[in-house]
Tab-separated table of C-alpha atoms in Angstrom:
chain	number	residue	atom	x	y	z
A	375	UNK	CA	-10.399	-26.248	-14.406
A	376	UNK	CA	-12.743	-23.251	-14.651
A	377	UNK	CA	-15.705	-23.390	-16.990
A	378	UNK	CA	-17.369	-20.390	-18.656
A	379	UNK	CA	-19.752	-19.677	-15.767
A	380	UNK	CA	-16.926	-19.794	-13.211
A	381	UNK	CA	-14.961	-17.325	-15.300
A	382	UNK	CA	-17.943	-14.992	-15.725
A	383	UNK	CA	-18.588	-14.958	-11.979
A	384	UNK	CA	-14.917	-14.223	-11.352
A	385	UNK	CA	-14.937	-11.375	-13.863
A	386	UNK	CA	-18.052	-9.825	-12.340
A	387	UNK	CA	-16.508	-9.907	-8.866
A	388	UNK	CA	-13.288	-8.310	-10.075
A	389	UNK	CA	-15.176	-5.082	-10.712
A	390	UNK	CA	-17.650	-5.233	-7.812
A	391	UNK	CA	-16.410	-7.703	-5.196
A	392	UNK	CA	-19.481	-7.373	-2.933
A	393	UNK	CA	-22.010	-7.387	-5.764
A	394	UNK	CA	-25.041	-9.415	-4.596
A	395	UNK	CA	-25.341	-12.861	-6.118
A	396	UNK	CA	-28.831	-11.956	-7.316
A	397	UNK	CA	-27.392	-9.182	-9.512
A	398	UNK	CA	-24.721	-11.467	-10.962
A	399	UNK	CA	-27.343	-14.145	-11.634
A	400	UNK	CA	-29.576	-11.642	-13.449
A	401	UNK	CA	-26.635	-10.569	-15.627
A	402	UNK	CA	-25.744	-14.153	-16.497
A	403	UNK	CA	-29.265	-15.508	-16.848
A	404	UNK	CA	-28.889	-18.235	-14.213
A	405	UNK	CA	-30.394	-18.888	-10.774
A	406	UNK	CA	-29.066	-16.954	-7.767
A	407	UNK	CA	-28.482	-20.265	-5.941
A	408	UNK	CA	-26.267	-21.402	-8.827
A	409	UNK	CA	-24.047	-18.333	-8.537
A	410	UNK	CA	-23.842	-18.647	-4.744
A	411	UNK	CA	-22.979	-22.349	-4.975
A	412	UNK	CA	-20.294	-21.739	-7.619
A	413	UNK	CA	-18.721	-18.917	-5.598
A	414	UNK	CA	-18.629	-21.000	-2.422
A	415	UNK	CA	-16.950	-23.840	-4.323
A	416	UNK	CA	-14.361	-21.518	-5.880
A	417	UNK	CA	-13.581	-20.042	-2.479
A	418	UNK	CA	-13.486	-23.435	-0.746
A	419	UNK	CA	-11.121	-24.785	-3.420
A	420	UNK	CA	-8.704	-21.879	-2.927
A	421	UNK	CA	-9.326	-20.364	-6.369
A	422	UNK	CA	-10.494	-16.928	-5.260
A	423	UNK	CA	-11.615	-14.892	-2.283
A	424	UNK	CA	-12.930	-11.386	-1.774
A	425	UNK	CA	-10.920	-9.303	0.679
A	426	UNK	CA	-11.453	-5.995	2.401
A	427	UNK	CA	-8.131	-4.155	2.252
A	428	UNK	CA	-7.003	-1.088	4.194
A	429	UNK	CA	-5.078	1.849	2.750
A	430	UNK	CA	-2.345	2.449	5.316
A	431	UNK	CA	-1.846	6.089	4.305
A	432	UNK	CA	-5.489	6.890	5.032
A	433	UNK	CA	-4.848	5.729	8.609
A	434	UNK	CA	-1.678	7.788	8.924
A	435	UNK	CA	0.410	4.593	8.714
A	436	UNK	CA	2.979	3.409	6.182
A	437	UNK	CA	3.420	0.449	3.867
A	438	UNK	CA	6.912	-0.734	2.975
A	439	UNK	CA	8.513	-2.905	0.299
A	440	UNK	CA	11.440	-4.869	1.686
A	441	UNK	CA	14.195	-6.578	-0.319
A	442	UNK	CA	16.344	-9.178	1.386
A	443	UNK	CA	19.419	-10.588	-0.319
A	444	UNK	CA	20.016	-14.028	1.140
A	445	UNK	CA	22.015	-17.171	0.780
A	446	UNK	CA	19.970	-19.271	-1.662
A	447	UNK	CA	19.982	-22.218	0.725
A	448	UNK	CA	18.406	-20.110	3.482
A	449	UNK	CA	15.920	-17.952	1.561
A	450	UNK	CA	13.007	-20.374	1.801
A	451	UNK	CA	13.296	-20.708	5.584
A	452	UNK	CA	13.381	-16.907	6.021
A	453	UNK	CA	10.420	-16.450	3.662
A	454	UNK	CA	8.417	-19.130	5.478
A	455	UNK	CA	9.045	-17.378	8.792
A	456	UNK	CA	7.941	-14.045	7.335
A	457	UNK	CA	4.770	-15.671	5.956
A	458	UNK	CA	3.649	-16.321	9.541
A	459	UNK	CA	3.417	-12.588	10.189
A	460	UNK	CA	0.076	-10.824	9.830
A	461	UNK	CA	1.834	-7.579	8.847
A	462	UNK	CA	3.421	-9.181	5.746
A	463	UNK	CA	0.679	-9.256	3.085
A	464	UNK	CA	2.636	-10.742	0.181
A	465	UNK	CA	5.980	-12.542	-0.031
A	466	UNK	CA	7.883	-13.730	-3.092
A	467	UNK	CA	11.252	-15.304	-3.809
A	468	UNK	CA	13.075	-13.881	-6.824
A	469	UNK	CA	16.551	-13.528	-8.389
A	470	UNK	CA	17.365	-17.239	-8.740
A	471	UNK	CA	16.322	-17.875	-5.164
A	472	UNK	CA	18.712	-15.360	-3.601
A	473	UNK	CA	16.228	-12.543	-2.981
A	474	UNK	CA	13.063	-12.212	-0.897
A	475	UNK	CA	10.718	-9.329	-1.679
A	476	UNK	CA	7.797	-8.677	0.625
A	477	UNK	CA	5.370	-5.985	1.705
A	478	UNK	CA	5.254	-4.819	5.301
A	479	UNK	CA	2.461	-2.940	7.054
A	480	UNK	CA	3.817	-2.599	10.608
A	481	UNK	CA	1.281	-1.938	13.341
A	482	UNK	CA	3.763	0.345	15.110
A	483	UNK	CA	7.258	1.783	14.774
A	484	UNK	CA	8.382	-0.693	17.424
A	485	UNK	CA	7.135	-3.647	15.350
A	486	UNK	CA	8.866	-2.249	12.260
A	487	UNK	CA	12.196	-1.711	13.989
A	488	UNK	CA	12.015	-5.052	15.782
A	489	UNK	CA	11.778	-6.840	12.430
A	490	UNK	CA	14.074	-4.710	10.269
A	491	UNK	CA	16.705	-3.614	12.791
A	492	UNK	CA	16.790	-6.592	15.136
A	493	UNK	CA	15.402	-9.895	13.836
A	494	UNK	CA	16.399	-9.785	10.166
A	495	UNK	CA	19.792	-8.233	10.878
A	496	UNK	CA	20.581	-11.180	13.143
A	497	UNK	CA	19.324	-13.787	10.657
A	498	UNK	CA	22.336	-15.717	9.331
A	499	UNK	CA	21.023	-16.257	5.752
A	500	UNK	CA	20.310	-12.517	5.259
A	501	UNK	CA	23.196	-10.611	3.649
A	502	UNK	CA	21.587	-7.165	3.362
A	503	UNK	CA	18.247	-5.376	3.645
A	504	UNK	CA	16.742	-2.591	1.540
A	505	UNK	CA	13.546	-0.952	2.797
A	506	UNK	CA	11.458	1.407	0.642
A	507	UNK	CA	8.420	3.278	1.906
A	508	UNK	CA	5.443	3.486	-0.464
A	509	UNK	CA	4.729	7.161	-1.095
A	510	UNK	CA	1.919	6.958	-3.628
A	511	UNK	CA	0.011	4.232	-5.442
A	512	UNK	CA	-0.833	4.799	-9.108
A	513	UNK	CA	-4.356	3.624	-9.936
A	514	UNK	CA	-5.703	2.894	-13.383
A	515	UNK	CA	-8.293	5.519	-14.207
A	516	UNK	CA	-10.661	3.897	-16.681
A	517	UNK	CA	-11.646	0.246	-16.553
A	518	UNK	CA	-13.705	-1.661	-19.094
A	519	UNK	CA	-15.544	-4.598	-17.597
A	520	UNK	CA	-16.048	-8.005	-19.187
A	521	UNK	CA	-19.314	-6.867	-20.824
A	522	UNK	CA	-17.729	-3.774	-22.364
A	523	UNK	CA	-19.109	-1.283	-19.840
A	524	UNK	CA	-16.853	1.478	-18.629
A	525	UNK	CA	-16.130	2.022	-14.949
A	526	UNK	CA	-14.414	5.235	-13.918
A	527	UNK	CA	-12.343	5.147	-10.749
A	528	UNK	CA	-13.998	7.792	-8.592
A	529	UNK	CA	-10.945	8.371	-6.460
A	530	UNK	CA	-7.356	7.389	-6.112
A	531	UNK	CA	-6.466	5.362	-3.070
A	532	UNK	CA	-6.207	7.600	-0.009
A	533	UNK	CA	-8.341	10.464	-1.355
A	534	UNK	CA	-11.236	11.444	0.910
A	535	UNK	CA	-14.615	11.904	-0.761
A	536	UNK	CA	-18.137	12.225	0.534
A	537	UNK	CA	-19.561	14.309	3.360
A	538	UNK	CA	-17.664	12.737	6.249
A	539	UNK	CA	-15.803	14.670	8.921
A	540	UNK	CA	-12.397	13.713	10.297
A	541	UNK	CA	-14.072	12.588	13.522
A	542	UNK	CA	-16.454	10.294	11.648
A	543	UNK	CA	-13.514	8.686	9.831
A	544	UNK	CA	-11.504	8.079	13.003
A	545	UNK	CA	-10.928	4.351	13.560
A	546	UNK	CA	-12.296	2.865	16.792
A	547	UNK	CA	-12.152	-0.572	18.392
A	548	UNK	CA	-15.310	-1.773	16.624
A	549	UNK	CA	-13.840	-0.631	13.309
A	550	UNK	CA	-10.696	-2.690	13.948
A	551	UNK	CA	-12.781	-5.820	14.423
A	552	UNK	CA	-14.838	-4.957	11.345
A	553	UNK	CA	-11.729	-4.493	9.202
A	554	UNK	CA	-10.156	-7.718	10.469
A	555	UNK	CA	-13.297	-9.680	9.586
A	556	UNK	CA	-13.484	-8.167	6.105
A	557	UNK	CA	-9.781	-8.885	5.524
A	558	UNK	CA	-10.551	-12.576	6.021
A	559	UNK	CA	-13.757	-12.572	3.986
A	560	UNK	CA	-14.770	-9.416	2.137
A	561	UNK	CA	-18.236	-10.843	1.442
A	562	UNK	CA	-19.110	-11.430	5.092
A	563	UNK	CA	-22.793	-10.536	5.463
A	564	UNK	CA	-23.927	-7.402	7.280
A	565	UNK	CA	-25.772	-9.649	9.744
A	566	UNK	CA	-22.604	-11.533	10.720
A	567	UNK	CA	-20.572	-8.314	10.859
A	568	UNK	CA	-23.170	-6.716	13.121
A	569	UNK	CA	-23.216	-9.709	15.477
A	570	UNK	CA	-19.395	-9.846	15.647
A	571	UNK	CA	-18.854	-6.127	16.219
A	572	UNK	CA	-21.837	-5.391	18.450
A	573	UNK	CA	-23.153	-2.797	15.986
A	574	UNK	CA	-26.589	-2.745	14.429
A	575	UNK	CA	-26.919	-3.853	10.796
A	576	UNK	CA	-27.716	-0.272	9.787
A	577	UNK	CA	-24.654	1.005	11.647
A	578	UNK	CA	-22.391	-1.586	9.970
A	579	UNK	CA	-23.765	-0.686	6.536
A	580	UNK	CA	-23.198	3.022	7.093
A	581	UNK	CA	-19.755	2.443	8.594
A	582	UNK	CA	-18.530	0.417	5.625
A	583	UNK	CA	-19.828	3.121	3.264
A	584	UNK	CA	-17.999	5.814	5.274
A	585	UNK	CA	-14.725	3.862	5.383
A	586	UNK	CA	-14.902	3.302	1.625
A	587	UNK	CA	-15.704	6.949	0.902
A	588	UNK	CA	-12.849	8.019	3.168
A	589	UNK	CA	-10.361	5.913	1.207
A	590	UNK	CA	-9.652	3.733	4.249
A	591	UNK	CA	-11.344	0.544	3.049
A	592	UNK	CA	-11.546	-0.949	-0.428
A	593	UNK	CA	-12.601	-4.367	-1.679
A	594	UNK	CA	-10.613	-6.544	-4.045
A	595	UNK	CA	-10.722	-10.031	-5.545
A	596	UNK	CA	-7.733	-12.209	-4.718
A	597	UNK	CA	-7.234	-14.855	-7.436
A	598	UNK	CA	-5.032	-17.924	-7.027
A	599	UNK	CA	-1.961	-18.198	-9.282
A	600	UNK	CA	-3.306	-21.535	-10.553
A	601	UNK	CA	-6.384	-19.780	-11.942
A	602	UNK	CA	-4.399	-17.070	-13.692
A	603	UNK	CA	-2.102	-19.428	-15.552
A	604	UNK	CA	1.603	-20.138	-15.799
A	605	UNK	CA	2.714	-16.731	-17.045
A	606	UNK	CA	5.866	-14.873	-16.078
A	607	UNK	CA	5.782	-12.472	-13.134
A	608	UNK	CA	8.481	-9.928	-12.381
A	609	UNK	CA	9.235	-6.977	-10.135
A	610	UNK	CA	10.255	-3.811	-11.975
A	611	UNK	CA	12.356	-1.161	-10.232
A	612	UNK	CA	12.799	2.174	-12.033
A	613	UNK	CA	15.040	5.181	-11.532
A	614	UNK	CA	13.063	8.109	-12.915
A	615	UNK	CA	13.810	11.827	-13.095
A	616	UNK	CA	11.762	13.531	-10.335
A	617	UNK	CA	9.860	15.695	-12.815
A	618	UNK	CA	8.677	12.553	-14.645
A	619	UNK	CA	7.707	10.333	-11.713
A	620	UNK	CA	4.008	11.236	-11.828
A	621	UNK	CA	3.703	10.770	-15.591
A	622	UNK	CA	5.685	7.517	-15.649
A	623	UNK	CA	3.721	6.097	-12.715
A	624	UNK	CA	0.361	6.808	-14.326
A	625	UNK	CA	1.560	5.479	-17.681
A	626	UNK	CA	2.699	2.221	-16.058
A	627	UNK	CA	-0.652	1.842	-14.296
A	628	UNK	CA	-2.418	1.999	-17.665
A	629	UNK	CA	-0.324	-0.823	-19.150
A	630	UNK	CA	-2.163	-4.136	-19.316
A	631	UNK	CA	0.982	-5.897	-18.092
A	632	UNK	CA	1.061	-3.896	-14.845
A	633	UNK	CA	-0.810	-5.226	-11.819
A	634	UNK	CA	0.610	-2.720	-9.319
A	635	UNK	CA	2.632	0.508	-9.522
A	636	UNK	CA	3.805	2.895	-6.805
A	637	UNK	CA	6.227	5.709	-6.071
A	638	UNK	CA	8.703	4.688	-3.371
A	639	UNK	CA	11.692	5.980	-1.434
A	640	UNK	CA	15.239	4.805	-2.061
A	641	UNK	CA	17.621	4.581	-5.009
A	642	UNK	CA	14.746	3.374	-7.215
A	643	UNK	CA	11.748	5.682	-7.026
A	644	UNK	CA	9.085	3.613	-8.825
A	645	UNK	CA	8.167	0.001	-8.169
A	646	UNK	CA	5.825	-2.104	-10.316
A	647	UNK	CA	4.619	-5.693	-10.571
A	648	UNK	CA	4.556	-6.955	-14.153
A	649	UNK	CA	3.017	-10.081	-15.656
A	650	UNK	CA	3.361	-11.477	-19.172
A	651	UNK	CA	2.471	-14.769	-20.902
A	652	UNK	CA	6.130	-15.784	-21.241
A	653	UNK	CA	9.690	-14.443	-21.221
A	654	UNK	CA	9.471	-13.334	-24.862
A	655	UNK	CA	6.415	-11.227	-24.061
A	656	UNK	CA	8.184	-9.798	-21.013
A	657	UNK	CA	11.153	-8.875	-23.197
A	658	UNK	CA	8.882	-7.162	-25.723
A	659	UNK	CA	7.188	-5.219	-22.930
A	660	UNK	CA	10.482	-3.913	-21.586
A	661	UNK	CA	11.923	-3.034	-25.003
A	662	UNK	CA	8.828	-1.641	-26.745
A	663	UNK	CA	6.559	-0.185	-24.033
A	664	UNK	CA	8.475	0.541	-20.862
A	665	UNK	CA	11.480	1.820	-22.840
A	666	UNK	CA	9.384	4.553	-24.479
A	667	UNK	CA	8.538	6.264	-21.161
A	668	UNK	CA	10.302	9.609	-20.935
A	669	UNK	CA	12.433	10.247	-17.868
A	670	UNK	CA	13.459	6.651	-17.086
A	671	UNK	CA	17.195	6.616	-16.391
A	672	UNK	CA	17.652	2.929	-15.531
A	673	UNK	CA	15.762	-0.113	-14.365
A	674	UNK	CA	16.119	-3.499	-12.723
A	675	UNK	CA	13.962	-6.541	-13.397
A	676	UNK	CA	13.573	-9.375	-10.869
A	677	UNK	CA	11.716	-12.469	-12.167
A	678	UNK	CA	9.532	-14.098	-9.533
A	679	UNK	CA	10.365	-17.738	-8.869
A	680	UNK	CA	7.876	-18.531	-6.139
A	681	UNK	CA	5.019	-16.748	-4.368
A	682	UNK	CA	4.475	-17.798	-0.782
A	683	UNK	CA	1.804	-15.263	0.111
A	684	UNK	CA	-0.417	-12.731	-1.640
A	685	UNK	CA	-3.037	-10.314	-0.306
A	686	UNK	CA	-2.574	-11.857	3.129
A	687	UNK	CA	-3.212	-15.434	1.931
A	688	UNK	CA	-0.676	-18.255	1.920
A	689	UNK	CA	-0.361	-19.931	-1.465
A	690	UNK	CA	0.117	-23.692	-1.645
A	691	UNK	CA	0.288	-25.531	-4.925
A	692	UNK	CA	-0.875	-22.402	-6.701
A	693	UNK	CA	-4.013	-22.140	-4.562
A	694	UNK	CA	-5.035	-19.811	-1.733
A	695	UNK	CA	-4.968	-21.189	1.776
A	696	UNK	CA	-7.910	-20.259	3.976
A	697	UNK	CA	-7.174	-17.672	6.672
A	698	UNK	CA	-7.767	-18.809	10.224
A	699	UNK	CA	-11.055	-17.586	11.743
A	700	UNK	CA	-10.775	-14.528	13.956
A	701	UNK	CA	-11.763	-15.674	17.429
A	702	UNK	CA	-13.155	-13.367	20.078
A	703	UNK	CA	-9.779	-13.480	21.770
A	704	UNK	CA	-8.279	-12.539	18.419
A	705	UNK	CA	-10.607	-9.539	18.266
A	706	UNK	CA	-9.259	-8.209	21.549
A	707	UNK	CA	-5.653	-8.980	20.633
A	708	UNK	CA	-6.072	-7.205	17.311
A	709	UNK	CA	-7.406	-4.098	19.002
A	710	UNK	CA	-4.578	-4.078	21.549
A	711	UNK	CA	-1.917	-4.674	18.874
A	712	UNK	CA	-3.013	-1.672	16.894
């Protein structure tokens, strides 16, 4: 159970995930040690964690959304196997247990083809595979924080801002280690990051700022399903007239029910993740909000039955499992793999 202070800390971190505890404490009128202790408990208990995420397009790479239609009796085993992969950030079972939907960020074309063309094709429970490349993510433009202040998104994901050259934004071996560490804990201190990467603290600070300004790195708060509540989650697939894709995508992103929206390849050209308090609310959303969007020809809705992984974290009993520490050997392996 979360009390008021837990919820306030969570809300503050949703808007500024690396906000110093001292600033949060000043906002809330409590001691800095109290905020730090509460955050550590929430993270230890698998309620939340701050992550440093990478925009694949900014690195010249691609993210994919994969749909697997499976025998219901074999879907869980396939999903569990996929959850072991570092390149699968989130995995859900939908459609009465006969469908697995997951994201894929392959480190190379060989890794992508090995999974999609070889391994999954030979998996007995898998009937067919649909792979859609993410072309563009639609980001909500204006955000009102929990105290009523307005935050304006300065850029859409993948847009380069700031006075940084292409050479300065090129990813090196030290950057790979830095990004891997932040993916496991987005609030890792500059001191620890400097020691782990071999950079100076000043260099780490400047590098994170450059990667953020270049649209390569962004920070997010991953919240456990148990903390959000027992609402209804669903995947929404839309067929939209090409001239309306941009408008429909941005409109979806502004809906309170939408947690993610993107333009994709394939027979459906927009994909979204929708959440609602219950099935009645989901029905009202589809019939009174989504249905009013001009240019939508057809849609498909897949209710989520079970989430095995989100934002790179395994979920167990509605809570986030802790990622394994990145050892020095893991640093070198990560660099070689990429």
